[in-house]
PDB file of C-alpha atoms in Angstrom:
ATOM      1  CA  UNK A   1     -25.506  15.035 -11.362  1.00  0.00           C
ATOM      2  CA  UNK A   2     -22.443  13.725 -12.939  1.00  0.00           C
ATOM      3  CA  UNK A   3     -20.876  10.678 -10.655  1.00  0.00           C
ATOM      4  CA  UNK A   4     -17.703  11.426  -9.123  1.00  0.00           C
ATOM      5  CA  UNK A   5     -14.162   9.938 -11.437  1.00  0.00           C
ATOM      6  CA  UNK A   6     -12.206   7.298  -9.511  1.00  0.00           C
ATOM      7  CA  UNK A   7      -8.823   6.360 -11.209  1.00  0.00           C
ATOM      8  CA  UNK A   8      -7.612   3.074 -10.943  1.00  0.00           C
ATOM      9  CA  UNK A   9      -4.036   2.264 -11.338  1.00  0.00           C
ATOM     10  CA  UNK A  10      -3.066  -1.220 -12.495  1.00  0.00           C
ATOM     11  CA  UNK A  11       0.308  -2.647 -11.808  1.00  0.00           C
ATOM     12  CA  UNK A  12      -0.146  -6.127 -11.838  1.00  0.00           C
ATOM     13  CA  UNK A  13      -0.302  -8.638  -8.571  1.00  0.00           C
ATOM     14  CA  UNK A  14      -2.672 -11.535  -7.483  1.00  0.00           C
ATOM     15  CA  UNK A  15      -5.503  -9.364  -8.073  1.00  0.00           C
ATOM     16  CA  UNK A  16      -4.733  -9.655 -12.011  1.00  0.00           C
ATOM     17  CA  UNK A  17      -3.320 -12.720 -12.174  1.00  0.00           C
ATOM     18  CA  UNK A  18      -4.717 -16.094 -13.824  1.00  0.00           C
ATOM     19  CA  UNK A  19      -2.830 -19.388 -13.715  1.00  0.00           C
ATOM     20  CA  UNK A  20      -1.185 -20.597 -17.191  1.00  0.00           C
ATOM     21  CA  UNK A  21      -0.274 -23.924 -18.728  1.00  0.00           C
ATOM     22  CA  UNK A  22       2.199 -24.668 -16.417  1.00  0.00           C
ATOM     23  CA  UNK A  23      -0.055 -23.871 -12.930  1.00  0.00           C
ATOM     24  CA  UNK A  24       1.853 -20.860 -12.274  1.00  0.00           C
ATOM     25  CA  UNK A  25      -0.384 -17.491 -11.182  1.00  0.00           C
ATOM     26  CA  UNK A  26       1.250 -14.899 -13.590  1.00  0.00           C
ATOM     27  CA  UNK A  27      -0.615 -11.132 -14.627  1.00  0.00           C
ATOM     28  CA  UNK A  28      -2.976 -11.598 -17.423  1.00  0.00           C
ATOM     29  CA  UNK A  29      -5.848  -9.025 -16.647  1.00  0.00           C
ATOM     30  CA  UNK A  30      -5.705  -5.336 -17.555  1.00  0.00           C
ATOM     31  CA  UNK A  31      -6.790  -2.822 -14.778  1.00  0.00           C
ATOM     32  CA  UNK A  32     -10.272  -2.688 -17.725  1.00  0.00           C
ATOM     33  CA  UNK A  33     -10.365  -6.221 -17.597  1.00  0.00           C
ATOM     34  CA  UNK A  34     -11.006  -6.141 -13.255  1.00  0.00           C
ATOM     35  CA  UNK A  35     -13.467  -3.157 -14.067  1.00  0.00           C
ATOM     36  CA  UNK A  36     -15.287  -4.941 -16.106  1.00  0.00           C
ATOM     37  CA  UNK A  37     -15.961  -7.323 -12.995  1.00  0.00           C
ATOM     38  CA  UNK A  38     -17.484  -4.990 -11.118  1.00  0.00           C
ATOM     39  CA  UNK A  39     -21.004  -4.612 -10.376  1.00  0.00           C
ATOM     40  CA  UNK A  40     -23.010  -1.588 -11.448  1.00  0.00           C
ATOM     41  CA  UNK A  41     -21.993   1.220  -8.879  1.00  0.00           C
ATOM     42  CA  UNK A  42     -22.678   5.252  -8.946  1.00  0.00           C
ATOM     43  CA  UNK A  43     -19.162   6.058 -10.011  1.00  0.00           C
ATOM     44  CA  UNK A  44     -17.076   6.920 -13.630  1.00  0.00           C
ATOM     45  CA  UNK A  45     -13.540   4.537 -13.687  1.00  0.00           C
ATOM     46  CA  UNK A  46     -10.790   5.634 -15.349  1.00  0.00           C
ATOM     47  CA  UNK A  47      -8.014   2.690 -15.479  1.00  0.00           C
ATOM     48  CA  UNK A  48      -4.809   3.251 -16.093  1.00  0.00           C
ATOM     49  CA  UNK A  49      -2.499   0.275 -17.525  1.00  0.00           C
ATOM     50  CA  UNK A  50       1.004   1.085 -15.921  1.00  0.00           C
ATOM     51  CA  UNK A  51       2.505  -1.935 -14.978  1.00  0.00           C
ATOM     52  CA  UNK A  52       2.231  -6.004 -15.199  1.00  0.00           C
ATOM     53  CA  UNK A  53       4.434  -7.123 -12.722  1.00  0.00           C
ATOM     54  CA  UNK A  54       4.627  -9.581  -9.285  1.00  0.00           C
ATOM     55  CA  UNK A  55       5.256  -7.323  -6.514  1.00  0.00           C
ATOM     56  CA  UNK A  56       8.068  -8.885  -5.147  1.00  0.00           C
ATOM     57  CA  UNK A  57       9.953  -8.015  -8.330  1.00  0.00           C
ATOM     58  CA  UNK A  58       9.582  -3.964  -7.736  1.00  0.00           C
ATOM     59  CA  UNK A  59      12.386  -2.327  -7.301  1.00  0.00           C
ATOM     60  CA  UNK A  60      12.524   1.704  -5.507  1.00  0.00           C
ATOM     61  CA  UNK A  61      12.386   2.793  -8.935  1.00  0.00           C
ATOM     62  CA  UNK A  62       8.987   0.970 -10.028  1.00  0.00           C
ATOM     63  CA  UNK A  63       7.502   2.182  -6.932  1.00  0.00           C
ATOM     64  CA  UNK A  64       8.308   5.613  -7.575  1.00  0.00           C
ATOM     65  CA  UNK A  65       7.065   5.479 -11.045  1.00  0.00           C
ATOM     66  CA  UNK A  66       3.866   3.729  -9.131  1.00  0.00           C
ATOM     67  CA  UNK A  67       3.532   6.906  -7.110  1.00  0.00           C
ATOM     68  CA  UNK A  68       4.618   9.231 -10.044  1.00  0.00           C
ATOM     69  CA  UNK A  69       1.016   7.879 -11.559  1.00  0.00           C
ATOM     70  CA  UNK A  70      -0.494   9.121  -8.290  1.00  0.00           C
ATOM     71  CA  UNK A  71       0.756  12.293  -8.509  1.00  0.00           C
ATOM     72  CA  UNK A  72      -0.460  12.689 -12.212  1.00  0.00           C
ATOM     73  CA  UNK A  73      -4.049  11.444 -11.184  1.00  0.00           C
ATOM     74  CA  UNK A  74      -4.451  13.837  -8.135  1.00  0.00           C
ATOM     75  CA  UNK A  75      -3.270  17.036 -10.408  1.00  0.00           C
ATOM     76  CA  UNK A  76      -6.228  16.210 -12.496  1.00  0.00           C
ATOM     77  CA  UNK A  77      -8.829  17.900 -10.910  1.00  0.00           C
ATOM     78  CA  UNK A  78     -11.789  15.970 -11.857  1.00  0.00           C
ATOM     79  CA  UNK A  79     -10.774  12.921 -10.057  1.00  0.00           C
ATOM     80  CA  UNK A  80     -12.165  12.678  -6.611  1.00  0.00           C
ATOM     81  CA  UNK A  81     -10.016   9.807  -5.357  1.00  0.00           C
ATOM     82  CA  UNK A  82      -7.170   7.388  -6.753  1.00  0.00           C
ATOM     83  CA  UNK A  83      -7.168   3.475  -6.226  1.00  0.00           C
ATOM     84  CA  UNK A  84      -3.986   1.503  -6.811  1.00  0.00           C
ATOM     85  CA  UNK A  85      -3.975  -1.989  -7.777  1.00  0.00           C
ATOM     86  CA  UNK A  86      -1.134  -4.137  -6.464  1.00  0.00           C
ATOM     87  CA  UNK A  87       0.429  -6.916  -5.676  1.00  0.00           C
ATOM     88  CA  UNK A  88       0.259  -7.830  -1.199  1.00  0.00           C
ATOM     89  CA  UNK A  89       3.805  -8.890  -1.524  1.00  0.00           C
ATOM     90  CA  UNK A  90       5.279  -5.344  -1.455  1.00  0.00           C
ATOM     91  CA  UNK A  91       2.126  -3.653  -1.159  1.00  0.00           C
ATOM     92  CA  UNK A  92       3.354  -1.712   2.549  1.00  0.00           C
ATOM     93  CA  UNK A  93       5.750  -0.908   0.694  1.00  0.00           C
ATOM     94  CA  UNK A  94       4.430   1.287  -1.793  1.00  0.00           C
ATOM     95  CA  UNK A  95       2.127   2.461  -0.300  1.00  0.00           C
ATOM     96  CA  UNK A  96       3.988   4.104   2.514  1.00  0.00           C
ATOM     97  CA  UNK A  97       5.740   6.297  -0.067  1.00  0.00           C
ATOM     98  CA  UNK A  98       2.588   7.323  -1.874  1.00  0.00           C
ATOM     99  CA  UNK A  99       1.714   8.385   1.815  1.00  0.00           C
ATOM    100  CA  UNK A 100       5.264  10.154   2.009  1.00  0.00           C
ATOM    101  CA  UNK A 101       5.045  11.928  -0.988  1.00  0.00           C
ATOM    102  CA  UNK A 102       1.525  12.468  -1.663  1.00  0.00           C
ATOM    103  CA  UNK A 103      -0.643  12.162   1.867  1.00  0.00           C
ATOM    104  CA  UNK A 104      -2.651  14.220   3.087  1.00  0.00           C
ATOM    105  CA  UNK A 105      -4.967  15.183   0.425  1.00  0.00           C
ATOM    106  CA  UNK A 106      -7.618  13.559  -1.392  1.00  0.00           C
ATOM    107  CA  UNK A 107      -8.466   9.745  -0.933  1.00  0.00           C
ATOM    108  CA  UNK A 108      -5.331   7.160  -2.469  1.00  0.00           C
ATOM    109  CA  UNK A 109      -6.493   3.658  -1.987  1.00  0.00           C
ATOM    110  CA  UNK A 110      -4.025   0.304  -2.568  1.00  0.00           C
ATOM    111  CA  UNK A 111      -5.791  -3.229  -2.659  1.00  0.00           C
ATOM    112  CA  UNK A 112      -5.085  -6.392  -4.232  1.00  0.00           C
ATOM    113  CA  UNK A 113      -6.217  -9.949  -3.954  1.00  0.00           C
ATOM    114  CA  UNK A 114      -4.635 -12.918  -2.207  1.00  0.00           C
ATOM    115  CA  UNK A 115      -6.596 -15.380  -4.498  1.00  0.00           C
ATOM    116  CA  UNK A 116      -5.543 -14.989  -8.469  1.00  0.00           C
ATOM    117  CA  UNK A 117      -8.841 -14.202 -10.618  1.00  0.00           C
ATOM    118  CA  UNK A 118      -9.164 -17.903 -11.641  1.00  0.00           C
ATOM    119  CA  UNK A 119      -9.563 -19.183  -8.513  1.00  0.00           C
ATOM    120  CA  UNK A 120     -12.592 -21.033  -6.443  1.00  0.00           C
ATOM    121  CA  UNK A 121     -13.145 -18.346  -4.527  1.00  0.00           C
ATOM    122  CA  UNK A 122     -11.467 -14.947  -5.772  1.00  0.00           C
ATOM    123  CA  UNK A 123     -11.169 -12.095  -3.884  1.00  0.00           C
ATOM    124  CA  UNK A 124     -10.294  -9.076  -6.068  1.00  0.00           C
ATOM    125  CA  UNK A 125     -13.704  -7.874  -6.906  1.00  0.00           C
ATOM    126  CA  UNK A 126     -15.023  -7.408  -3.781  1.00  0.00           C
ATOM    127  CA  UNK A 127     -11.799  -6.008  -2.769  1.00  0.00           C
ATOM    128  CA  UNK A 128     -11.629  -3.347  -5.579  1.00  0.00           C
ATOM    129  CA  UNK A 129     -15.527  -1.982  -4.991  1.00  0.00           C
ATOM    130  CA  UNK A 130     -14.512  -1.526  -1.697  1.00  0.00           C
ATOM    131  CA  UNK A 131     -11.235   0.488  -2.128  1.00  0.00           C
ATOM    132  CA  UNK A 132     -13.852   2.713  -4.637  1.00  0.00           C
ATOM    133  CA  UNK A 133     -15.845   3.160  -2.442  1.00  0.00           C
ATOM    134  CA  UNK A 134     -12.933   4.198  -0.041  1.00  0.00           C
ATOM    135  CA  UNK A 135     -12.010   6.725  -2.715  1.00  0.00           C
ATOM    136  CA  UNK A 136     -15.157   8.502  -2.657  1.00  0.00           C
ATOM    137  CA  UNK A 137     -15.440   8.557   1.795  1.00  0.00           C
ATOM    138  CA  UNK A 138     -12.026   8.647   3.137  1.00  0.00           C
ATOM    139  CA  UNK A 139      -9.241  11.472   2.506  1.00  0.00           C
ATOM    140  CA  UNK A 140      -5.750   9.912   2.663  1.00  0.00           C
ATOM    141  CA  UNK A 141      -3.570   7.247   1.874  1.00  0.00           C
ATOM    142  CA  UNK A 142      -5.681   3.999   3.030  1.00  0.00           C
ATOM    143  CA  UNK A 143      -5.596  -0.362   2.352  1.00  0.00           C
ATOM    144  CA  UNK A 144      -9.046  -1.296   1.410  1.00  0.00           C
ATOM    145  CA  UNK A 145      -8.397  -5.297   1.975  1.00  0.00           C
ATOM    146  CA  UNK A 146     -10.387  -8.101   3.484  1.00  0.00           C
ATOM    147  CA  UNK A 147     -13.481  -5.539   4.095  1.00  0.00           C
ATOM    148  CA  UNK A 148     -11.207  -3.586   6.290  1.00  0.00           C
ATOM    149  CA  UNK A 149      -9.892   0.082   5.853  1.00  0.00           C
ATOM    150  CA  UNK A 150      -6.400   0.995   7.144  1.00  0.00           C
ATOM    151  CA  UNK A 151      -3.806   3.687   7.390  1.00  0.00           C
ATOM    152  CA  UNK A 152      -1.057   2.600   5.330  1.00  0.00           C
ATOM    153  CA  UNK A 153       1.961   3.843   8.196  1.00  0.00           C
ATOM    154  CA  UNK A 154       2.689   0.900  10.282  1.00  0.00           C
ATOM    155  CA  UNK A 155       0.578  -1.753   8.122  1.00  0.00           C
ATOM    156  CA  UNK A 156       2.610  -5.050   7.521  1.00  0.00           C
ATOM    157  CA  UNK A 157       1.119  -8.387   5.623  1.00  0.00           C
ATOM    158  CA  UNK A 158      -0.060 -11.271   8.310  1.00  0.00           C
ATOM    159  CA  UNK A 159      -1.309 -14.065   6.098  1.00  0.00           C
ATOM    160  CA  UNK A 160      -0.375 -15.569   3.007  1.00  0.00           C
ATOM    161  CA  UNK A 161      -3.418 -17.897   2.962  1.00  0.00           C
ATOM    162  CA  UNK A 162      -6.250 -15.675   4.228  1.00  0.00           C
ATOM    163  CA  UNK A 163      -8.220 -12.953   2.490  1.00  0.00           C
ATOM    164  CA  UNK A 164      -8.222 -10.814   5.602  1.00  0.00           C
ATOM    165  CA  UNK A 165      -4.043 -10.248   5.715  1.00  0.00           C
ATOM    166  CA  UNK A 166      -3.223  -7.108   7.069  1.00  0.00           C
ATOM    167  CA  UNK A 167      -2.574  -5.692  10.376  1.00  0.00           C
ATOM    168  CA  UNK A 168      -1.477  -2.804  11.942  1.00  0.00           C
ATOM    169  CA  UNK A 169       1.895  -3.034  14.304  1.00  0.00           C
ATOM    170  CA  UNK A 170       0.186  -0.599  17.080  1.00  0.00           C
ATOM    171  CA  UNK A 171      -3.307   0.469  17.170  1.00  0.00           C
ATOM    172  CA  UNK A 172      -2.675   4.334  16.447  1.00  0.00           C
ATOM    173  CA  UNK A 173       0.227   4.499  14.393  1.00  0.00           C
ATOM    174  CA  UNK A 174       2.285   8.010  14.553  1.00  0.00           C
ATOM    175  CA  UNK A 175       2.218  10.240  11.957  1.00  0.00           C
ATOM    176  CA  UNK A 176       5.206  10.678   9.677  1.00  0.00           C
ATOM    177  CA  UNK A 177       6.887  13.861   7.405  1.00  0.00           C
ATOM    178  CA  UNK A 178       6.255  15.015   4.229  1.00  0.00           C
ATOM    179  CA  UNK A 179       8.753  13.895   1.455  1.00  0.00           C
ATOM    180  CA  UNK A 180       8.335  14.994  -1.763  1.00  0.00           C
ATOM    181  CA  UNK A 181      11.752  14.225  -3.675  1.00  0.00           C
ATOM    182  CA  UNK A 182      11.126  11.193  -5.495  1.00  0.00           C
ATOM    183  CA  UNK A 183      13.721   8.352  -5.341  1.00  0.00           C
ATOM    184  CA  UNK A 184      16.819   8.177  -7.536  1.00  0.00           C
ATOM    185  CA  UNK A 185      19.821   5.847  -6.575  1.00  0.00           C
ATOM    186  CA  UNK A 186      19.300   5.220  -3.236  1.00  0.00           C
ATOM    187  CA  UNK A 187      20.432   2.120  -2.186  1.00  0.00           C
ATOM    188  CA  UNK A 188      19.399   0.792   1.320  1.00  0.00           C
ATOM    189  CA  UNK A 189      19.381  -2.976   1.972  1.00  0.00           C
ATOM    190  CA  UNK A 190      17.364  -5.129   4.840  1.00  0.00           C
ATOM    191  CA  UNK A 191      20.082  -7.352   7.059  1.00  0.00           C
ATOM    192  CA  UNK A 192      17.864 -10.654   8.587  1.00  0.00           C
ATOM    193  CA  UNK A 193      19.813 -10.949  11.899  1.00  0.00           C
ATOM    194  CA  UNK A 194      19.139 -14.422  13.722  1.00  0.00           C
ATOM    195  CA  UNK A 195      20.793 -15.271  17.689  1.00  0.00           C
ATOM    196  CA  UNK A 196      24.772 -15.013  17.147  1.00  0.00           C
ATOM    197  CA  UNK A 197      24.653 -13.483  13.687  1.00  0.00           C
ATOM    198  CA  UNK A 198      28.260 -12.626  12.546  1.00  0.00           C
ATOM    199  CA  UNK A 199      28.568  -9.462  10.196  1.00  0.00           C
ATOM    200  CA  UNK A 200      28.974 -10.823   6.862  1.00  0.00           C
ATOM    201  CA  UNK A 201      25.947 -10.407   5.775  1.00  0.00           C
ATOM    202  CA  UNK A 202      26.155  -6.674   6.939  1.00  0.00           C
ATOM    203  CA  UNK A 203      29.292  -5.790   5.740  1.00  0.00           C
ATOM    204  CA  UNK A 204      28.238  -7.274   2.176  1.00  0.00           C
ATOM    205  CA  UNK A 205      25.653  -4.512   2.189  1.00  0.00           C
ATOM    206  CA  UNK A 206      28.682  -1.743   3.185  1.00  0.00           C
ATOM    207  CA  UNK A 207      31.038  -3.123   0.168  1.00  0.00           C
ATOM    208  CA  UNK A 208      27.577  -2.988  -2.188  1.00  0.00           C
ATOM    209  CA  UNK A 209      27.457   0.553  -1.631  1.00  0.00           C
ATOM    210  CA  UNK A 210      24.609   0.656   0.463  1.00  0.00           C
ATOM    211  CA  UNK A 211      23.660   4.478   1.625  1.00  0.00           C
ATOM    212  CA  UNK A 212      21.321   3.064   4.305  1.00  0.00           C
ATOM    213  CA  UNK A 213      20.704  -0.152   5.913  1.00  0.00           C
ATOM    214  CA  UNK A 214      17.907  -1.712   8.290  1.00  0.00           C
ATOM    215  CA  UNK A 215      18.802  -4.355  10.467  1.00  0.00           C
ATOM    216  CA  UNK A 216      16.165  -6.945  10.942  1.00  0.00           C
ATOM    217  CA  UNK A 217      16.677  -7.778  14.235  1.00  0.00           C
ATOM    218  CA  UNK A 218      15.623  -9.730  17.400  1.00  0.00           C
ATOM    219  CA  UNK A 219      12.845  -8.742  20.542  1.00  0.00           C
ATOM    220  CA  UNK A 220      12.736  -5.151  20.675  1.00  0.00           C
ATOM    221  CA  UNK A 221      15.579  -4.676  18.720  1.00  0.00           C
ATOM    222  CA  UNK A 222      18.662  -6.683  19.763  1.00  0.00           C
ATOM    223  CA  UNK A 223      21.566  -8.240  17.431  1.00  0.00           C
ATOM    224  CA  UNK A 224      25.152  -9.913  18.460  1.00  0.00           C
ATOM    225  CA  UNK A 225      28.600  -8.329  19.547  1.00  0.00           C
ATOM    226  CA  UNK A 226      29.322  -8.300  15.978  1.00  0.00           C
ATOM    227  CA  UNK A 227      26.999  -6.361  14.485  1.00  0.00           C
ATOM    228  CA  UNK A 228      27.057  -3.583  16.919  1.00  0.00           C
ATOM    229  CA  UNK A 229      30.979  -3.532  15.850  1.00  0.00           C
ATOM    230  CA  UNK A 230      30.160  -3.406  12.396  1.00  0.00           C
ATOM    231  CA  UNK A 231      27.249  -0.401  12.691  1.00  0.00           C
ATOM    232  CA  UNK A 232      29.861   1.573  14.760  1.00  0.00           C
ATOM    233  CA  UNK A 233      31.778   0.965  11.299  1.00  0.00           C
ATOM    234  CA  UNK A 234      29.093   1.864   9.054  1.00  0.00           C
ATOM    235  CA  UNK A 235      28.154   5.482  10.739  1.00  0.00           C
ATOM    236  CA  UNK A 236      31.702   6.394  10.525  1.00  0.00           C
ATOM    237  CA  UNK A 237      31.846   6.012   6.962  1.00  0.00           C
ATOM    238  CA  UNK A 238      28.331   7.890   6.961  1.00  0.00           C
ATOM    239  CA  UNK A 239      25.878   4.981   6.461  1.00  0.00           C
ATOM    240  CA  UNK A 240      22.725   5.317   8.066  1.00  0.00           C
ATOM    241  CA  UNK A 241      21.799   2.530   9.891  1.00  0.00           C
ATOM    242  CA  UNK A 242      18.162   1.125  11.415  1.00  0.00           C
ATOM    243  CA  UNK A 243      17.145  -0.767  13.665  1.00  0.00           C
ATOM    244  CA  UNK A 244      13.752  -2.318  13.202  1.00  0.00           C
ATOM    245  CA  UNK A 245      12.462  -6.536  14.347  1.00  0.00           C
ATOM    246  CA  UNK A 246      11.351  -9.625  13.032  1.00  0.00           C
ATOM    247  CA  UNK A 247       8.922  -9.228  15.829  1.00  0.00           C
ATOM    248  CA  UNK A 248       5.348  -8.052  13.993  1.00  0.00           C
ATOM    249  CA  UNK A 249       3.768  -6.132  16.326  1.00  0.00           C
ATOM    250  CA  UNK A 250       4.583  -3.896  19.601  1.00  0.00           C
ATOM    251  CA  UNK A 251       6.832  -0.651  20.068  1.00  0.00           C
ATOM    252  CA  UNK A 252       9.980  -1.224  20.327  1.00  0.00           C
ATOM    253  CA  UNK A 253      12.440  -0.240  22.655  1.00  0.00           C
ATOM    254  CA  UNK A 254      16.592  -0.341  23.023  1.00  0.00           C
ATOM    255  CA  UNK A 255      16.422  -1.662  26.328  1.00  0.00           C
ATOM    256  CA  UNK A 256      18.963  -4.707  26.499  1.00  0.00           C
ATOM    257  CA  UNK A 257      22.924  -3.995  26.724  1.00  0.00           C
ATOM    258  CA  UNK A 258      25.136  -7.550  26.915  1.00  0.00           C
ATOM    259  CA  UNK A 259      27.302  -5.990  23.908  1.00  0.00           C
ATOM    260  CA  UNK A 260      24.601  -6.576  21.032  1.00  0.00           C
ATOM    261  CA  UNK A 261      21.292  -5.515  22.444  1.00  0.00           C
ATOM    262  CA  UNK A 262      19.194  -2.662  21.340  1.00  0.00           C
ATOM    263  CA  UNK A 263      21.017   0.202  23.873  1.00  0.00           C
ATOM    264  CA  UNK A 264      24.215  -1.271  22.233  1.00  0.00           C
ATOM    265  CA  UNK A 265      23.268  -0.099  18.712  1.00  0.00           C
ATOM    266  CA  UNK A 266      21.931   3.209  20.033  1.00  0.00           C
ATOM    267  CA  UNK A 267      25.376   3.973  21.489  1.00  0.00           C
ATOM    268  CA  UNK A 268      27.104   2.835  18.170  1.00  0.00           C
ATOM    269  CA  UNK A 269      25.306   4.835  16.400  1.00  0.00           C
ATOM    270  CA  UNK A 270      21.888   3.323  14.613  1.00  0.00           C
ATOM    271  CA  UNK A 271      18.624   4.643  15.154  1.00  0.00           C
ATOM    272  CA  UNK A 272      15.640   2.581  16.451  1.00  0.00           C
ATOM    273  CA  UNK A 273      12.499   2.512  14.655  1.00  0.00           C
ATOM    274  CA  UNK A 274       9.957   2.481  17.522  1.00  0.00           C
ATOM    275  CA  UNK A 275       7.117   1.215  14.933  1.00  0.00           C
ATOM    276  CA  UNK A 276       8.050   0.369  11.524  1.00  0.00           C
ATOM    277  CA  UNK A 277       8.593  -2.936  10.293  1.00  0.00           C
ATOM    278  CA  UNK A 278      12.031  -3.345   8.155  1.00  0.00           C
ATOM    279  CA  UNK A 279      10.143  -3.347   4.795  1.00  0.00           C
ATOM    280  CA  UNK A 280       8.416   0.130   5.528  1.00  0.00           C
ATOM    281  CA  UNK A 281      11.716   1.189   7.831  1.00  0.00           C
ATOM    282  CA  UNK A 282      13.356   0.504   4.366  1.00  0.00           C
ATOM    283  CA  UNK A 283      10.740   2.684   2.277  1.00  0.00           C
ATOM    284  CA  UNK A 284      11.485   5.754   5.343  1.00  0.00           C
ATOM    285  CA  UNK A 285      15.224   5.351   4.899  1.00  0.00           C
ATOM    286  CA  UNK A 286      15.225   5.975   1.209  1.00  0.00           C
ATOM    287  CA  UNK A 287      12.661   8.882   1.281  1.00  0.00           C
ATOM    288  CA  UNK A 288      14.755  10.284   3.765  1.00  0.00           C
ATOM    289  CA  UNK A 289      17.653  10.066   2.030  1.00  0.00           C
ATOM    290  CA  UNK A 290      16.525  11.227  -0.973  1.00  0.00           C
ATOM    291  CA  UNK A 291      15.578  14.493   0.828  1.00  0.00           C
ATOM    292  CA  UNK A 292      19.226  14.875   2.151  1.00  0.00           C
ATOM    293  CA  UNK A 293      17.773  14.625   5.664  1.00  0.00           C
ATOM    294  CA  UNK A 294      20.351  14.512   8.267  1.00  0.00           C
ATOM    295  CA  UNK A 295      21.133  12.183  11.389  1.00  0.00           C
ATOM    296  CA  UNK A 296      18.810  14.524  13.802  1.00  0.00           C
ATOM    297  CA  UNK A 297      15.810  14.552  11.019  1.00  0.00           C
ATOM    298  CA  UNK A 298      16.447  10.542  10.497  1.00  0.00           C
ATOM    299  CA  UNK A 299      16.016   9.844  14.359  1.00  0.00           C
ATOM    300  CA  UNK A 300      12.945  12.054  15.001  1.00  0.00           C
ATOM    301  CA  UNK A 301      11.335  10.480  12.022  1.00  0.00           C
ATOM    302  CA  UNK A 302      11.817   6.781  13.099  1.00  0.00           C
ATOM    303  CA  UNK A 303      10.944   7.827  16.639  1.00  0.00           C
TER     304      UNK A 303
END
């Protein structure tokens, strides 16, 4: 029998980087060049060079063209499962919308590497046989990192220094919409809020011409006087606003009033994201958005 065709996508990250003259970890390895790593396993490879970058460069564009290459993979029908090289930085990120757009179907697997490729003790090889082998026994969007699977909804990066760095922000993560429509313009900005945070920061994002914004905010959800003045401001001129914590794990809840609390935003207007993170609640927005979902549609798909 013919072995199954994984495709692996290769957009740069740890995973291909080496360190140059001056010490600094940059991409140098092709998605053949980590194949070529691998040990002998019952599977064909197809890589596919798309992009060489950091993660924390990507903009919404590069990870829609990252999830355009998906989509191109799983219309080919003799590929049994999809793995996508990147970078940890942003790699929630991306994947969420690959699981936005594409979920559901056959097997899309993101890993990476938090050690570059030159390093004592690399760990992109091991990571990449087992995000194959992920391909070939798990339907769905999944992380294959640190010799753990996970779903991609609700995953957020734990460690910078350890191999094993994600975790999951509740143990059964809800399950989210379909949608398709790719991202154009959409501009939606992350606001860090710390205790007493005025609203310049936020009302930068307004006169930037932000169509969504996701407050990073305190315990469950809280913020300052302030900023619940300035969301209040930002609905009526139709920005969507979101509530989402600094806090990494837990459900959270807009419990607290005291004029900046979580049941403060609520009544002014921004929706609390019971789960997400503000890099994925980011990721959400924008999809949403870019399918012209509507206030209603934006709450029940944060909640």
């Amino acid at each position: 029998m013919t072995p199954p065709l994984v495709a692996v996508i290769a957009t740069g990250g740890t995973i291909a980087s080496r360190k140059d003259a001056t010490g600094a970890a940059r991409p140098a390895l092709t998605g053949q060049d980590l194949l070529d790593l691998l040990p002998p396993m019952d599977v064909q490879l197809r890589a596919v060079e798309l992009l060489a970058k950091d993660s924390s460069s990507l903009t919404l564009a590069d990870m829609q063209t990252i999830s355009d290459a998906v989509a191109v993979q799983l219309a080919d029908p003799a590929v049994a499962g999809v793995v996508v090289l990147h970078g940890t930085d942003a790699m929630e990120e991306t994947a969420l919308l690959v699981e936005l757009q594409h979920g559901g179907g056959r097997a899309v697997v993101f890993t990476g590497a938090q050690f570059s490729a030159d390093s004592a003790m690399p760990d992109g090889p091991a990571n990449l046989a087992d995000a194959i082998r992920t391909a070939l026994d798990v339907p769905g969007v999944r992380l294959a990192f640190g010799a753990r699977a996970l779903p991609v909804c609700g995953i957020y990066k734990a460690a910078s220094d350890k191999a094993d760095a994600f975790r999951l922000v509740v143990p059964a993560p809800p399950a989210l919409p379909r949608l398709p429509q790719a991202l154009t313009r959409q501009r939606v900005d992350i606001v860090a809020l710390h205790p007493g945070a005025d609203d310049v920061h936020f009302r930068a994002s307004m006169a930037a011409g932000a169509d969504g914004i996701v407050l990073a905010a305190l315990g469950s959800g809280n913020a300052s006087a302030a900023i619940v003045a300035a969301v209040a401001e930002a609905r009526a001129a139709d920005i969507a606003v979101i509530t989402s914590s600094r806090v990494p794990e837990g459900v959270l809840t807009p419990t607290y009033g005291g004029g900046g609390g979580g049941h403060d935003l609520v009544a002014a207007g921004a929706v609390h994201s019971r789960v997400l993170r503000p890099g994925q609640a980011r990721i959400l927005l924008a999809a949403l958005l870019a399918n012209k979902a509507d206030a209603r549609q934006i709450a029940q798909a944060f909640s």
